[in-house]
mmCIF file of C-alpha atoms in Angstrom:
data_model
loop_
_atom_site.group_PDB
_atom_site.id
_atom_site.type_symbol
_atom_site.label_atom_id
_atom_site.label_comp_id
_atom_site.label_asym_id
_atom_site.label_seq_id
_atom_site.Cartn_x
_atom_site.Cartn_y
_atom_site.Cartn_z
ATOM 1 C CA UNK A 9 275.735 87.294 206.032
ATOM 2 C CA UNK A 10 274.308 90.807 205.604
ATOM 3 C CA UNK A 11 271.540 91.803 207.983
ATOM 4 C CA UNK A 12 269.155 94.711 207.381
ATOM 5 C CA UNK A 13 268.964 96.787 210.556
ATOM 6 C CA UNK A 14 265.901 98.937 211.139
ATOM 7 C CA UNK A 15 266.534 101.793 213.586
ATOM 8 C CA UNK A 16 263.428 103.542 214.887
ATOM 9 C CA UNK A 17 263.640 106.208 217.553
ATOM 10 C CA UNK A 18 260.341 106.820 219.368
ATOM 11 C CA UNK A 19 259.072 109.006 222.176
ATOM 12 C CA UNK A 20 256.901 107.469 224.900
ATOM 13 C CA UNK A 21 255.054 109.627 227.433
ATOM 14 C CA UNK A 22 256.183 108.888 231.009
ATOM 15 C CA UNK A 23 252.722 107.623 231.963
ATOM 16 C CA UNK A 24 252.836 105.143 229.027
ATOM 17 C CA UNK A 25 256.254 103.630 229.797
ATOM 18 C CA UNK A 26 254.896 100.666 231.773
ATOM 19 C CA UNK A 27 252.306 99.910 229.058
ATOM 20 C CA UNK A 28 254.985 100.270 226.363
ATOM 21 C CA UNK A 29 257.242 97.737 228.070
ATOM 22 C CA UNK A 30 254.344 95.397 228.901
ATOM 23 C CA UNK A 31 253.212 95.403 225.254
ATOM 24 C CA UNK A 32 256.672 94.601 223.878
ATOM 25 C CA UNK A 33 256.559 90.777 224.320
ATOM 26 C CA UNK A 34 253.220 90.566 222.483
ATOM 27 C CA UNK A 35 254.569 92.656 219.629
ATOM 28 C CA UNK A 36 257.620 90.409 219.336
ATOM 29 C CA UNK A 37 255.452 87.283 219.419
ATOM 30 C CA UNK A 38 253.321 88.689 216.610
ATOM 31 C CA UNK A 39 256.411 89.594 214.579
ATOM 32 C CA UNK A 40 257.759 86.048 214.993
ATOM 33 C CA UNK A 41 254.415 84.600 213.878
ATOM 34 C CA UNK A 42 253.648 86.982 211.017
ATOM 35 C CA UNK A 43 256.828 88.575 209.694
ATOM 36 C CA UNK A 44 258.987 86.563 207.294
ATOM 37 C CA UNK A 45 262.653 87.373 207.718
ATOM 38 C CA UNK A 46 262.315 88.804 211.242
ATOM 39 C CA UNK A 47 265.552 87.903 213.019
ATOM 40 C CA UNK A 48 265.184 89.673 216.353
ATOM 41 C CA UNK A 49 264.986 93.021 218.106
ATOM 42 C CA UNK A 50 266.517 95.074 220.876
ATOM 43 C CA UNK A 51 265.084 98.057 222.717
ATOM 44 C CA UNK A 52 267.381 100.759 224.107
ATOM 45 C CA UNK A 53 266.204 103.368 226.630
ATOM 46 C CA UNK A 54 267.486 106.840 225.795
ATOM 47 C CA UNK A 55 267.166 110.165 227.628
ATOM 48 C CA UNK A 56 263.981 112.230 227.645
ATOM 49 C CA UNK A 57 261.444 109.438 227.272
ATOM 50 C CA UNK A 58 262.923 108.272 223.988
ATOM 51 C CA UNK A 59 263.688 104.700 222.930
ATOM 52 C CA UNK A 60 265.672 103.187 220.083
ATOM 53 C CA UNK A 61 264.075 100.074 218.632
ATOM 54 C CA UNK A 62 266.645 98.019 216.710
ATOM 55 C CA UNK A 63 265.117 95.319 214.516
ATOM 56 C CA UNK A 64 267.103 92.870 212.392
ATOM 57 C CA UNK A 65 265.764 91.532 209.080
ATOM 58 C CA UNK A 66 267.051 88.882 206.707
ATOM 59 C CA UNK A 67 266.493 91.150 203.685
ATOM 60 C CA UNK A 68 265.293 94.575 202.605
ATOM 61 C CA UNK A 69 262.286 92.879 200.975
ATOM 62 C CA UNK A 70 261.335 91.321 204.337
ATOM 63 C CA UNK A 71 261.645 94.727 206.001
ATOM 64 C CA UNK A 72 259.461 96.360 203.344
ATOM 65 C CA UNK A 73 256.822 93.608 203.543
ATOM 66 C CA UNK A 74 256.621 94.147 207.301
ATOM 67 C CA UNK A 75 256.243 97.900 206.842
ATOM 68 C CA UNK A 76 253.347 97.297 204.444
ATOM 69 C CA UNK A 77 251.551 95.088 206.995
ATOM 70 C CA UNK A 78 251.662 97.785 209.682
ATOM 71 C CA UNK A 79 249.844 97.024 212.923
ATOM 72 C CA UNK A 80 247.880 94.098 211.519
ATOM 73 C CA UNK A 81 247.942 91.975 214.686
ATOM 74 C CA UNK A 82 246.734 92.783 218.217
ATOM 75 C CA UNK A 83 250.146 92.623 219.906
ATOM 76 C CA UNK A 84 251.690 94.930 217.317
ATOM 77 C CA UNK A 85 248.775 97.380 217.525
ATOM 78 C CA UNK A 86 248.951 97.444 221.340
ATOM 79 C CA UNK A 87 252.670 98.248 221.258
ATOM 80 C CA UNK A 88 252.308 100.939 218.581
ATOM 81 C CA UNK A 89 249.419 102.524 220.538
ATOM 82 C CA UNK A 90 251.751 103.347 223.440
ATOM 83 C CA UNK A 91 254.111 105.399 221.238
ATOM 84 C CA UNK A 92 253.605 109.154 221.433
ATOM 85 C CA UNK A 93 255.731 109.985 218.369
ATOM 86 C CA UNK A 94 258.224 108.524 215.937
ATOM 87 C CA UNK A 95 261.300 110.739 216.189
ATOM 88 C CA UNK A 96 263.289 109.141 213.375
ATOM 89 C CA UNK A 97 263.475 105.976 211.306
ATOM 90 C CA UNK A 98 266.198 104.623 209.076
ATOM 91 C CA UNK A 99 267.614 101.356 207.827
ATOM 92 C CA UNK A 100 271.186 100.191 207.506
ATOM 93 C CA UNK A 101 273.175 97.019 207.023
ATOM 94 C CA UNK A 102 275.332 95.035 209.383
ATOM 95 C CA UNK A 103 277.862 92.498 208.293
ATOM 96 C CA UNK A 104 277.840 89.439 210.494
ATOM 97 C CA UNK A 105 281.230 87.894 211.002
ATOM 98 C CA UNK A 106 282.501 84.956 212.938
ATOM 99 C CA UNK A 107 285.956 84.888 214.532
ATOM 100 C CA UNK A 108 288.285 82.381 212.937
#
């Protein structure tokens, strides 16, 4: 199974870190409720107030449909509001494999 992996690196001001982390569950709930093909997400803390948000999608079309919706739900908007800047964004693919 091929998974589309969205990699978004963001900067969060130190005084917004608690709000950023508090808003994350609501954003994920809204993605689960409103985003077809959303498979899950991980958040990685990097140096200098930066974070890497790793989001898995079932297809590129699902990823694009989500991008078009933007911050259309309160939990998503609250999470996005805590982000100072998007540093980089790119997509890739991951091949899922199961040991035999």
